[in-house]
Coordinates of C-alpha atoms in Angstrom, one line a residue:
Chain S
M79 CA 3.9 19.2 -67.5
E80 CA 0.9 20.7 -66.2
R81 CA 0.7 18.7 -63.1
R82 CA 4.1 19.7 -62.3
T83 CA 3.2 23.6 -62.8
N84 CA 0.1 22.9 -60.4
Q85 CA 2.2 21.4 -57.7
L86 CA 4.8 24.4 -58.0
E87 CA 2.1 26.8 -57.6
R88 CA 0.6 25.2 -54.5
L89 CA 4.3 25.4 -53.2
G90 CA 4.7 28.9 -54.0
E91 CA 1.4 30.0 -52.2
A92 CA 2.2 28.1 -49.1
V93 CA 5.9 29.8 -49.6
A94 CA 4.1 33.4 -50.0
Q95 CA 1.8 32.8 -47.3
T96 CA 4.6 32.0 -45.1
I97 CA 7.1 34.4 -45.6
G98 CA 4.3 37.6 -46.0
S99 CA 4.9 40.4 -47.7
G100 CA 8.0 41.9 -46.3
P101 CA 9.6 43.2 -43.2
D102 CA 8.1 45.0 -40.2
E103 CA 7.1 48.6 -40.0
L104 CA 9.9 49.8 -37.9
R105 CA 12.4 48.5 -40.6
R106 CA 10.0 50.6 -43.4
R107 CA 10.3 53.4 -41.6
A108 CA 14.0 53.2 -41.5
Q109 CA 14.2 52.5 -45.3
E110 CA 11.9 55.6 -46.1
Q111 CA 14.2 57.6 -43.8
A112 CA 17.4 56.4 -45.4
L113 CA 15.9 57.1 -48.8
V114 CA 14.7 60.5 -48.1
E115 CA 18.1 61.5 -46.8
H116 CA 19.9 60.0 -49.4
V117 CA 17.8 62.1 -51.7
S118 CA 18.7 65.3 -49.7
A119 CA 22.1 64.9 -49.6
R120 CA 22.3 64.1 -53.0
G121 CA 20.1 67.3 -54.5
G122 CA 18.9 67.9 -58.0
K123 CA 21.7 68.3 -60.0
P124 CA 21.3 66.7 -63.6
R125 CA 23.8 63.7 -64.3
R126 CA 26.3 63.5 -67.0
R127 CA 27.4 59.9 -66.3
W128 CA 30.1 59.8 -68.6
L129 CA 31.7 63.0 -68.1
L130 CA 32.2 62.3 -64.2
I131 CA 33.8 59.0 -64.9
P132 CA 37.2 60.7 -65.1
A133 CA 36.7 62.7 -61.6
A134 CA 34.9 59.9 -59.9
A135 CA 38.3 57.9 -58.7
T136 CA 39.6 61.5 -57.6
V137 CA 36.2 62.4 -55.5
V138 CA 36.0 58.9 -54.1
V139 CA 39.6 59.4 -52.8
A140 CA 39.1 62.8 -51.5
A141 CA 36.2 61.5 -49.4
V142 CA 37.3 58.8 -48.4
A143 CA 40.6 60.7 -46.8
L144 CA 37.9 63.3 -45.9
W145 CA 35.6 60.7 -44.2
L146 CA 39.1 59.5 -42.4
L147 CA 40.5 62.6 -41.1
L148 CA 37.0 64.2 -40.0
P149 CA 34.9 61.3 -39.0
R150 CA 31.3 62.6 -38.6
K151 CA 32.5 65.9 -37.3
D152 CA 30.5 67.9 -40.4
A153 CA 26.9 66.2 -39.3
D154 CA 27.4 67.1 -35.9
A155 CA 28.6 70.3 -36.1
P156 CA 26.6 72.9 -34.4
L157 CA 24.1 75.3 -36.1
A158 CA 24.3 78.5 -34.3
F159 CA 21.1 80.5 -33.4
W160 CA 20.1 83.9 -31.8
T161 CA 17.5 84.7 -29.6
G162 CA 15.3 88.1 -29.1
Q163 CA 15.5 91.6 -30.9
D164 CA 19.4 92.1 -29.6
L165 CA 19.9 88.5 -31.0
Q166 CA 21.7 86.9 -27.9
P167 CA 23.6 83.6 -28.7
G168 CA 20.9 80.6 -28.2
V169 CA 22.0 78.4 -25.9
V170 CA 20.7 74.2 -26.6
G171 CA 18.4 73.2 -23.9
K172 CA 17.8 76.2 -22.4
Q173 CA 13.9 77.1 -21.9
W174 CA 12.4 80.3 -23.2
T175 CA 9.1 81.7 -22.4
A176 CA 7.8 84.5 -24.6
P177 CA 6.4 87.4 -22.7
A178 CA 2.6 87.9 -22.8
G179 CA 1.6 89.2 -26.0
R180 CA 4.9 89.5 -27.3
S181 CA 6.5 87.1 -29.8
L182 CA 10.2 85.7 -29.1
H183 CA 12.0 85.3 -32.2
L184 CA 14.7 82.9 -32.7
R185 CA 17.0 83.2 -36.2
F186 CA 19.4 80.4 -37.4
D187 CA 22.5 80.3 -39.0
D188 CA 20.8 79.5 -42.3
G189 CA 18.4 81.7 -42.1
T190 CA 15.5 80.0 -40.7
A191 CA 13.4 82.2 -38.6
L192 CA 11.1 80.7 -35.4
E193 CA 8.8 82.7 -33.8
L194 CA 7.6 81.6 -30.4
E195 CA 4.2 83.3 -30.0
G196 CA 3.3 85.1 -26.5
G197 CA 3.2 83.3 -23.4
S198 CA 4.1 80.1 -25.3
T199 CA 7.2 78.0 -23.8
G200 CA 9.8 76.0 -25.8
L201 CA 13.5 75.0 -25.9
V202 CA 15.9 74.2 -28.5
A203 CA 16.6 70.6 -27.7
E204 CA 19.3 69.9 -30.7
A205 CA 21.1 72.2 -33.1
K206 CA 23.1 70.3 -35.3
K207 CA 24.1 71.1 -39.1
H208 CA 22.0 68.1 -40.1
R209 CA 19.4 67.8 -37.7
I210 CA 17.5 70.4 -35.2
R211 CA 14.9 69.6 -32.9
V212 CA 12.8 72.1 -31.2
A213 CA 10.5 71.4 -28.0
L214 CA 7.2 73.3 -27.9
S215 CA 5.8 72.6 -24.2
Q216 CA 2.9 75.1 -24.4
G217 CA 1.6 77.7 -26.7
A218 CA 2.1 78.4 -30.6
L219 CA 5.6 78.0 -32.5
R220 CA 5.6 79.8 -36.0
V221 CA 8.3 78.0 -38.4
A222 CA 9.8 79.2 -41.5
I223 CA 12.4 77.0 -42.6
K224 CA 14.9 78.5 -45.2
D225 CA 17.3 75.4 -46.2
K226 CA 15.4 72.9 -46.6
Q227 CA 17.4 70.2 -48.4
V228 CA 20.2 69.9 -45.9
R229 CA 18.8 70.0 -42.6
R230 CA 16.1 67.8 -40.9
W231 CA 13.6 69.9 -38.9
I232 CA 11.8 68.4 -36.1
V233 CA 9.3 70.0 -33.7
E234 CA 7.9 68.4 -31.0
A235 CA 4.8 69.8 -29.5
G236 CA 3.4 67.5 -26.6
P237 CA 3.6 63.9 -27.6
Y238 CA 3.4 65.2 -31.5
R239 CA 6.4 64.9 -33.4
V240 CA 6.5 67.3 -37.1
T241 CA 8.8 66.4 -39.2
A242 CA 9.6 69.4 -41.9
L243 CA 10.3 68.6 -45.2
G244 CA 11.1 71.9 -46.5
T245 CA 8.4 74.1 -45.0
A246 CA 6.7 77.3 -43.2
F247 CA 4.3 75.8 -40.6
L248 CA 2.9 76.7 -37.4
A249 CA 2.6 74.0 -34.9
T250 CA 0.5 74.8 -31.3
W251 CA 0.5 72.4 -28.4
N252 CA -2.3 73.2 -25.5
E253 CA -0.8 71.8 -22.4
D254 CA -4.1 72.1 -20.2
R255 CA -6.5 70.6 -22.7
Q256 CA -3.8 68.2 -24.5
L257 CA -4.9 69.7 -27.8
F258 CA -2.3 69.6 -31.0
R259 CA -2.8 71.5 -34.1
V260 CA -0.6 71.9 -37.2
T261 CA -1.2 74.7 -39.9
V262 CA 0.9 74.2 -43.2
S263 CA 1.6 77.2 -45.3
N264 CA 4.1 76.2 -47.4
G265 CA 5.6 72.9 -48.2
R266 CA 5.1 69.9 -46.3
V267 CA 5.3 68.0 -42.6
L268 CA 4.9 64.7 -41.5
V269 CA 2.9 64.7 -38.0
Q270 CA 3.5 61.4 -35.9
G271 CA 2.0 61.1 -32.6
P272 CA -1.1 59.6 -30.3
G273 CA -4.0 59.2 -32.5
I274 CA -2.3 59.3 -35.9
D275 CA -1.6 56.2 -37.9
R276 CA 2.2 54.4 -37.1
Q277 CA 3.3 55.8 -41.0
G278 CA 2.4 59.4 -39.5
L279 CA 0.4 61.6 -41.7
V280 CA 1.8 64.2 -44.4
V281 CA 0.0 67.7 -44.1
G282 CA 0.7 69.5 -47.4
P283 CA 0.5 72.9 -48.1
G284 CA -2.7 75.0 -47.1
G285 CA -3.8 71.8 -44.8
W286 CA -4.3 71.7 -40.8
L287 CA -4.3 69.0 -38.5
A288 CA -5.7 68.7 -35.3
V289 CA -5.5 65.7 -32.7
D290 CA -7.2 65.8 -29.2
H291 CA -4.7 63.7 -27.3
R292 CA -7.2 62.6 -24.7
S293 CA -9.6 61.5 -27.2
G294 CA -7.2 60.4 -29.7
Q295 CA -9.9 62.3 -32.4
A296 CA -7.9 63.6 -35.2
T297 CA -9.5 66.2 -37.7
F298 CA -7.7 67.7 -40.8
G299 CA -8.6 70.0 -43.4
L300 CA -7.7 72.9 -45.7
S301 CA -7.3 76.4 -44.9
R302 CA -9.0 78.9 -47.7
H303 CA -6.7 81.6 -46.5
S304 CA -3.4 79.8 -46.9
R305 CA -0.7 81.1 -49.4
R306 CA -0.7 79.2 -52.8
P307 CA 1.6 76.3 -52.2
E308 CA 4.7 75.2 -53.7
P309 CA 4.8 72.6 -56.5
L310 CA 6.0 69.6 -55.6
T311 CA 6.0 67.4 -58.8
T312 CA 5.1 67.2 -62.1
P313 CA 1.6 66.8 -63.4
A314 CA 2.5 65.2 -66.2
E315 CA 0.4 62.1 -65.3
P316 CA -1.3 60.9 -68.2
T317 CA -5.0 60.9 -67.5
D318 CA -5.9 57.2 -66.7
P319 CA -8.5 55.8 -68.8
D320 CA -9.9 54.2 -65.8
D321 CA -10.0 57.1 -63.8
D322 CA -13.5 58.7 -64.9
E323 CA -13.8 60.9 -62.1
S324 CA -10.8 63.2 -63.2
A325 CA -12.3 65.5 -65.4
S326 CA -14.7 66.6 -62.5
D327 CA -12.0 66.6 -60.3
Q328 CA -10.2 69.3 -61.6
E329 CA -10.4 72.8 -59.9
P330 CA -11.2 76.0 -62.1
D331 CA -8.9 78.3 -60.9
D332 CA -5.7 76.6 -61.9
Q333 CA -5.5 79.0 -64.9
K334 CA -6.0 82.1 -63.0
S335 CA -3.2 81.3 -60.4
S336 CA -0.6 81.4 -62.9
A337 CA -2.1 84.5 -64.2
G338 CA -1.8 86.2 -61.6
A339 CA 1.6 85.4 -60.9
A340 CA 4.3 88.7 -60.2
S341 CA 7.0 87.5 -62.5
H342 CA 7.8 85.9 -66.1
L343 CA 10.1 83.2 -64.2
R344 CA 7.5 82.5 -61.5
R345 CA 4.7 82.4 -64.7
K346 CA 7.2 80.0 -66.4
R347 CA 7.5 77.7 -63.6
R348 CA 3.7 77.3 -62.8
L349 CA 2.8 76.6 -66.3
R350 CA 5.7 73.8 -65.9
R351 CA 4.6 72.5 -63.1
A352 CA 1.0 72.1 -61.1
P353 CA -0.2 73.5 -58.3
S354 CA -0.2 70.2 -55.7
A355 CA -3.3 71.8 -53.6
P356 CA -5.9 69.0 -53.0
G357 CA -8.9 70.3 -55.3
A358 CA -6.5 71.0 -58.2
R359 CA -5.0 67.9 -58.8
G360 CA -7.7 65.1 -58.2
W361 CA -7.7 62.6 -55.4
K362 CA -6.3 59.8 -57.8
A363 CA -3.1 61.8 -58.2
L364 CA -2.8 62.9 -54.4
Y365 CA -3.6 59.0 -53.7
D366 CA -0.2 58.2 -55.8
Q367 CA 1.8 60.5 -54.1
G368 CA 0.7 59.5 -51.1
A369 CA -1.2 62.6 -49.7
Y370 CA -3.8 60.8 -48.3
H371 CA -5.9 63.0 -46.5
E372 CA -5.2 65.6 -49.3
A373 CA -6.3 63.1 -51.6
I374 CA -9.8 62.8 -49.5
L375 CA -10.2 66.5 -49.2
A376 CA -9.9 66.4 -52.8
A377 CA -12.9 63.8 -53.3
R378 CA -14.8 65.6 -50.7
E379 CA -14.7 68.8 -53.1
A380 CA -15.6 66.5 -55.9
G381 CA -18.6 64.9 -54.5
Y382 CA -17.6 62.0 -52.1
A383 CA -21.2 60.2 -52.7
Q384 CA -21.1 60.4 -56.4
L385 CA -17.7 58.8 -56.5
L386 CA -19.1 56.4 -54.5
A387 CA -21.4 55.7 -56.9
R388 CA -19.8 55.6 -60.2
L389 CA -16.2 54.6 -59.4
S390 CA -14.3 51.6 -60.7
L391 CA -13.8 49.0 -57.9
V392 CA -9.9 49.3 -58.3
R393 CA -10.5 53.1 -57.6
L394 CA -13.1 52.3 -54.9
W395 CA -10.4 50.4 -53.2
Q396 CA -7.9 53.0 -53.7
L397 CA -10.2 55.6 -52.1
A398 CA -11.0 53.4 -49.3
E399 CA -7.2 53.1 -48.5
A400 CA -6.7 56.9 -48.9
A401 CA -9.5 57.7 -46.5
R402 CA -7.9 54.5 -44.0
Y403 CA -4.5 56.3 -44.2
A404 CA -6.0 59.6 -43.5
G405 CA -7.7 58.6 -40.6
A406 CA -10.7 59.6 -42.2
S407 CA -12.9 56.4 -40.8
E408 CA -16.2 57.5 -41.9
E409 CA -15.2 57.9 -45.9
A410 CA -13.5 54.8 -45.4
I411 CA -16.2 53.0 -44.2
Q412 CA -18.6 54.6 -46.8
A413 CA -16.2 53.6 -49.6
L414 CA -15.9 49.8 -47.9
L415 CA -19.9 49.4 -48.1
A416 CA -19.6 50.9 -51.4
I417 CA -17.8 48.4 -52.5
R418 CA -19.7 45.4 -50.8
K419 CA -22.8 47.1 -52.1
R420 CA -21.9 47.3 -56.0
F421 CA -19.4 44.7 -56.2
P422 CA -20.9 41.7 -54.1
G423 CA -19.1 39.1 -55.0
S424 CA -15.4 40.2 -55.8
S425 CA -12.8 38.8 -53.2
R426 CA -12.4 42.8 -52.5
A427 CA -16.3 43.0 -51.0
R428 CA -15.3 40.0 -48.7
T429 CA -12.0 41.8 -47.7
A430 CA -14.0 45.2 -47.3
A431 CA -15.9 43.4 -44.1
F432 CA -12.7 43.0 -42.4
L433 CA -11.5 46.2 -43.0
I434 CA -14.7 47.7 -41.9
G435 CA -14.0 45.8 -38.6
R436 CA -10.8 47.0 -38.2
V437 CA -11.5 50.9 -38.9
A438 CA -14.0 50.4 -36.4
I439 CA -11.7 49.1 -33.7
E440 CA -8.8 50.9 -34.6
Q441 CA -10.3 54.4 -35.5
Q442 CA -13.8 54.7 -33.9
R443 CA -13.5 52.3 -31.4
Q444 CA -17.0 50.9 -32.2
Y445 CA -16.1 47.7 -30.9
R446 CA -19.8 45.9 -31.4
V447 CA -19.5 47.1 -34.7
A448 CA -16.2 46.0 -35.5
A449 CA -17.5 42.5 -33.9
R450 CA -20.2 42.5 -36.3
W451 CA -18.0 43.2 -39.2
L452 CA -15.3 40.7 -38.3
K453 CA -17.9 37.9 -37.9
R454 CA -19.1 38.6 -41.2
Y455 CA -15.7 38.2 -42.8
I456 CA -15.3 34.9 -41.0
H457 CA -18.7 33.7 -42.1
E458 CA -17.8 34.5 -45.8
S459 CA -14.2 33.5 -46.0
P460 CA -13.9 30.9 -43.2
D461 CA -10.4 29.8 -45.0
G462 CA -9.7 33.2 -46.5
P463 CA -6.3 35.1 -46.1
L464 CA -7.7 37.0 -43.1
A465 CA -9.4 34.6 -41.6
E466 CA -7.1 34.0 -38.4
E467 CA -6.6 37.8 -38.2
S468 CA -10.2 38.0 -38.2
L469 CA -10.9 35.7 -35.5
G470 CA -8.0 37.3 -33.5
R471 CA -9.5 40.8 -33.4
L472 CA -12.8 39.4 -33.2
I473 CA -11.5 38.2 -29.5
S474 CA -10.1 41.6 -28.8
A475 CA -13.6 43.3 -30.1
Y476 CA -15.6 41.4 -27.9
Q477 CA -13.4 41.7 -24.9
R478 CA -13.3 45.4 -25.3
S479 CA -17.1 45.7 -25.5
G480 CA -17.4 44.0 -22.2
Q481 CA -19.1 40.6 -23.9
R482 CA -16.9 38.4 -22.2
T483 CA -18.7 34.9 -23.0
L484 CA -18.6 35.9 -26.6
A485 CA -14.8 36.8 -26.3
Q486 CA -14.1 33.3 -24.6
D487 CA -16.3 31.5 -27.2
A488 CA -14.3 33.0 -29.9
A489 CA -10.7 32.5 -28.2
R490 CA -11.2 28.9 -27.8
R491 CA -12.4 28.7 -31.6
Y492 CA -9.0 30.6 -32.4
L493 CA -7.1 28.0 -30.1
A494 CA -8.6 25.0 -31.9
R495 CA -7.6 26.3 -35.2
Y496 CA -4.5 28.3 -34.8
K497 CA -2.3 26.6 -32.3
D498 CA 0.7 28.6 -33.3
G499 CA -1.3 31.8 -34.3
I500 CA -0.1 35.4 -33.4
F501 CA -3.0 35.8 -31.2
V502 CA -2.5 32.8 -28.9
A503 CA -1.4 34.8 -26.1
L504 CA -4.3 37.0 -26.3
A505 CA -6.8 34.3 -26.7
R506 CA -5.4 32.4 -23.6
S507 CA -5.3 35.5 -21.5
V508 CA -8.9 35.6 -21.9
L509 CA -9.8 32.4 -21.3
R510 CA -8.2 32.7 -17.7
Q511 CA -10.1 35.6 -16.9
R512 CA -13.3 34.6 -15.0
Chain B
M278 CA 8.4 62.4 -61.8
Q279 CA 10.0 65.6 -62.1
G280 CA 10.6 66.0 -58.0
L281 CA 12.4 62.6 -58.5
R282 CA 14.5 64.0 -61.2
D283 CA 15.1 66.9 -59.3
G284 CA 15.9 65.0 -56.3
D285 CA 13.0 66.4 -54.3
A286 CA 13.0 64.9 -50.7
A287 CA 9.2 64.8 -50.5
A288 CA 8.9 63.4 -53.9
A289 CA 11.1 60.4 -52.8
L290 CA 9.2 60.1 -49.6
A291 CA 5.9 60.3 -52.2
F292 CA 7.6 57.6 -54.2
Y293 CA 8.5 55.5 -51.3
R294 CA 4.9 55.1 -50.2
R295 CA 3.5 54.5 -53.4
F296 CA 6.1 51.8 -54.0
G297 CA 7.8 51.1 -50.8
D298 CA 5.4 48.0 -50.6
L299 CA 5.8 46.7 -53.8
V300 CA 9.6 46.5 -54.0
N301 CA 9.7 45.2 -50.4
R302 CA 7.5 42.5 -51.5
L303 CA 9.2 41.6 -54.4
V304 CA 12.9 41.3 -53.0
W305 CA 11.3 39.6 -50.1
R306 CA 9.8 37.1 -52.2
L307 CA 12.7 36.7 -54.8
L308 CA 15.3 36.4 -51.8
G309 CA 13.2 34.9 -49.3
A310 CA 13.2 36.7 -45.9
D311 CA 16.8 37.6 -46.4
P312 CA 19.4 39.7 -43.5
E313 CA 20.1 42.0 -46.3
H314 CA 16.8 42.7 -47.2
D315 CA 16.7 46.3 -46.3
D316 CA 20.4 46.9 -48.3
V317 CA 18.9 45.3 -50.9
V318 CA 16.0 47.5 -51.3
Q319 CA 17.8 50.6 -50.6
Q320 CA 19.9 49.4 -53.8
V321 CA 16.6 49.2 -55.6
L322 CA 15.6 52.6 -54.5
I323 CA 18.6 54.3 -55.4
Q324 CA 19.1 52.4 -58.6
I325 CA 15.4 53.9 -59.7
L326 CA 16.2 57.2 -58.4
S327 CA 19.1 57.5 -60.3
S328 CA 18.2 56.0 -63.5
I329 CA 14.6 57.9 -63.6
D330 CA 15.5 59.9 -66.4
K331 CA 15.9 56.5 -68.5
L332 CA 12.2 56.2 -68.2
K333 CA 10.4 58.0 -70.9
E334 CA 6.6 56.7 -70.7
P335 CA 5.5 58.2 -67.0
S336 CA 2.6 55.8 -67.9
S337 CA 4.5 52.5 -67.4
L338 CA 6.4 53.7 -64.2
E339 CA 4.9 50.7 -62.2
S340 CA 6.2 48.3 -64.8
W341 CA 9.7 50.0 -64.8
V342 CA 10.1 49.9 -60.9
I343 CA 9.1 46.1 -61.0
G344 CA 11.9 45.7 -64.1
V345 CA 14.5 47.7 -62.2
T346 CA 13.8 45.5 -58.7
I347 CA 14.1 42.4 -60.9
N348 CA 17.1 43.4 -62.1
T349 CA 18.9 44.5 -59.1
V350 CA 17.9 41.2 -57.5
R351 CA 19.4 39.3 -59.8
K352 CA 22.7 40.9 -59.7
E353 CA 23.0 40.8 -55.9
I354 CA 22.1 36.9 -56.0
R355 CA 25.1 36.6 -58.7
S356 CA 27.6 39.1 -56.6
R357 CA 26.8 36.8 -53.7
R358 CA 27.9 33.9 -55.5
Y359 CA 31.7 36.0 -55.6
R360 CA 31.0 37.1 -51.9
R361 CA 30.4 33.7 -50.8
L362 CA 34.1 32.5 -52.2
L363 CA 35.2 35.1 -49.9
H364 CA 33.0 35.4 -46.7
P365 CA 31.2 31.4 -47.0
A366 CA 29.3 32.8 -43.8
A367 CA 28.3 35.9 -45.2
T368 CA 24.7 34.5 -46.2
T369 CA 22.5 33.5 -43.0
E370 CA 19.3 32.8 -43.2
E371 CA 17.0 35.4 -41.5
P372 CA 14.2 33.5 -38.9
L373 CA 10.8 33.3 -40.7
A374 CA 7.9 34.4 -39.0
Q375 CA 6.7 32.7 -36.1
D376 CA 3.2 33.2 -36.9
V377 CA 2.6 30.6 -39.4
S378 CA 2.1 27.0 -39.7
P379 CA 5.7 24.7 -39.2
D380 CA 4.8 22.9 -42.6
G381 CA 4.8 26.2 -44.3
R382 CA 8.0 27.6 -42.7
L383 CA 9.9 24.2 -43.5
A384 CA 8.8 24.3 -46.9
A385 CA 9.8 27.8 -47.2
R386 CA 12.8 27.4 -45.7
R387 CA 13.7 24.2 -48.3
F388 CA 12.4 26.4 -51.0
Y389 CA 15.0 29.1 -50.6
Q390 CA 17.7 26.5 -49.7
V391 CA 17.0 24.8 -52.9
L392 CA 16.8 27.8 -55.2
E393 CA 20.3 29.3 -53.3
G394 CA 21.8 26.8 -55.4
M395 CA 20.1 28.0 -58.9
R396 CA 21.1 30.2 -61.3
A397 CA 20.0 34.1 -60.7
E398 CA 17.9 33.9 -63.8
H399 CA 15.8 30.9 -62.8
R400 CA 15.7 31.8 -59.0
T401 CA 14.1 34.9 -60.3
L402 CA 11.8 33.3 -62.9
L403 CA 10.3 30.9 -60.2
G404 CA 9.7 33.3 -57.6
L405 CA 7.9 35.8 -59.9
R406 CA 6.0 33.1 -61.3
F407 CA 5.0 31.0 -58.3
V408 CA 5.7 33.0 -55.1
E409 CA 4.4 36.3 -56.6
G410 CA 2.3 34.5 -59.0
Y411 CA 2.9 36.8 -62.0
T412 CA 1.6 35.3 -65.3
L413 CA 4.1 34.4 -68.4
N414 CA 2.9 37.7 -70.0
E415 CA 3.9 39.9 -67.0
I416 CA 7.1 38.1 -66.5
A417 CA 7.8 38.6 -69.9
V418 CA 7.0 42.4 -70.1
Y419 CA 9.0 42.9 -66.6
C420 CA 12.1 40.7 -67.4
G421 CA 12.3 42.3 -71.1
Y422 CA 11.6 38.6 -72.9
A423 CA 9.4 37.6 -75.8
L424 CA 6.6 35.7 -74.8
A425 CA 7.7 32.3 -76.1
T426 CA 11.2 33.2 -74.3
A427 CA 9.7 33.5 -71.2
K428 CA 8.0 30.5 -71.5
R429 CA 11.0 28.5 -72.3
K430 CA 13.3 29.9 -69.9
L431 CA 10.7 29.3 -67.3
R432 CA 10.1 25.6 -68.3
R433 CA 14.1 25.0 -68.0
A434 CA 13.9 27.0 -64.5
E435 CA 10.9 24.6 -63.2
M436 CA 12.8 21.2 -64.7
A437 CA 16.0 22.1 -63.0
F438 CA 13.9 23.0 -59.6
E439 CA 12.5 20.0 -59.7
K440 CA 15.3 18.0 -60.0
R441 CA 17.0 19.5 -57.1
A442 CA 13.4 19.3 -54.8
R443 CA 13.4 15.7 -55.9
R444 CA 16.2 15.3 -53.4
D445 CA 14.7 17.0 -50.6
P446 CA 12.1 14.9 -49.0
I447 CA 10.3 17.9 -47.7
L448 CA 10.1 19.7 -50.9
A449 CA 9.7 16.1 -53.1
S450 CA 6.2 15.8 -50.8
W451 CA 5.0 19.1 -52.4
I452 CA 6.0 18.5 -55.9
E453 CA 5.3 14.9 -56.2
E454 CA 1.8 13.8 -57.0
P455 CA -0.7 12.9 -54.4

């Protein structure tokens, strides 16, 4: 029995290693998109399934009939909009330039207002009932979305795409200097584009993100003068016993904000739900929400160095993840170094070496530093799960830092060990170079 | 949690970012690089969102997500039995990644072929224990079994798998004594 179990474990490990952990990022993005669309379409009505059962058949029949009669017509129906003070009907695809010193206003049928600031140029590329796409080719565009549940709002500012998840924000694009910036005053936006992790970056209320397209350098922060954010989720997560930083992460003005609320209803809502400003939630709660850059802001407010000194291994790992996903490379490396220093014998300490190498390559472009850390991982875990990837990336790091001999040496070692590996093409191309 | 209950798209996004990897990995490993993987993941996510009200204890969210995933996969396996009667070619195999050793690819392919003919319960138990690497205690919690029940069911699943695997020369070489 014991023997059989061991053999099955060995087989299971081989199977797990072979099939990996799931489909690629592209498919996951599609899943994410499908889920958000499903939830947006469903809305937030409380359900009484047992009451709905008798009505379900009727609804299904009606829906099928409608679908057959009006295939996709509704979703593709145009959304009207008007421009200027005299409310001229808007034309999709027509480019507008706001006169210097004066804003140009666009108003959509659903109440959403766009303000193209003086001297800025942009156009409405698509205006359908379920999707509106605005392209900003130069300048600043202020957006205040009304009906966040139904429509998907996309602002393309240069090569950057801002997807609004229900929101008021300001997007700017400086074509000459290739600088992008988004400042969110309310709700959340998803930003995608060069210099940002492929998954995109969610910028929350009061947050801003700036990217220099030429250098790929992304910076972000929290605007002190922003409006109080809209609540997003309940704070009712119990304190994690392992979360020893939770108390110190709380922002003291939490009570003040609710006391200052204008109406009883608003006060009631604020008491029921928590604000999601970074300092108020604690970095771990924000990490759990997937708001990584806010988690890092909150961690900074709580004292990043102190967190590094006292967090448990698991929490440190999560902090490093948050920093990596937020593109905060310095903080990511600090957290990974803290793992190596404080938990030297752990497998995560070994993996941290690989991750430092990866951050150095992808986010800092410090190829020599990356090479040192990747070598360290290979030395510490020659048969580890990331050994192949480390050696493959080592070839790349040597190549990009101009160390051709070392790159070729790594390539030979790679080909000798991983004949069918994923870096075979890179290794061969490096060896072909003379 | 409240955001999910209210049907908030941003909360759904946050939820996916927290649990998307876990759900994907579980479905992927239980069904094995399946061509309908994305549909099953979508089913799991919708199932979770539509039954979020049933979760009484927010701190057990992760266990609950795992439990719903396992149940949904199990239902999917069962429903495929019926679908196969109508559409025999409905479950074609998605090619496995090329960046792994041929031995591993072959073993994985045969492993899932053998599982294909097994009961949904045995199949999920074997996947959870040996591919995903859960302990018996974890399996008991996620599947809602008593520990002794989980142990007994897993032993039966192992025996059923071994019986079939011995007929396959590739798998036999993995499970026989060296």
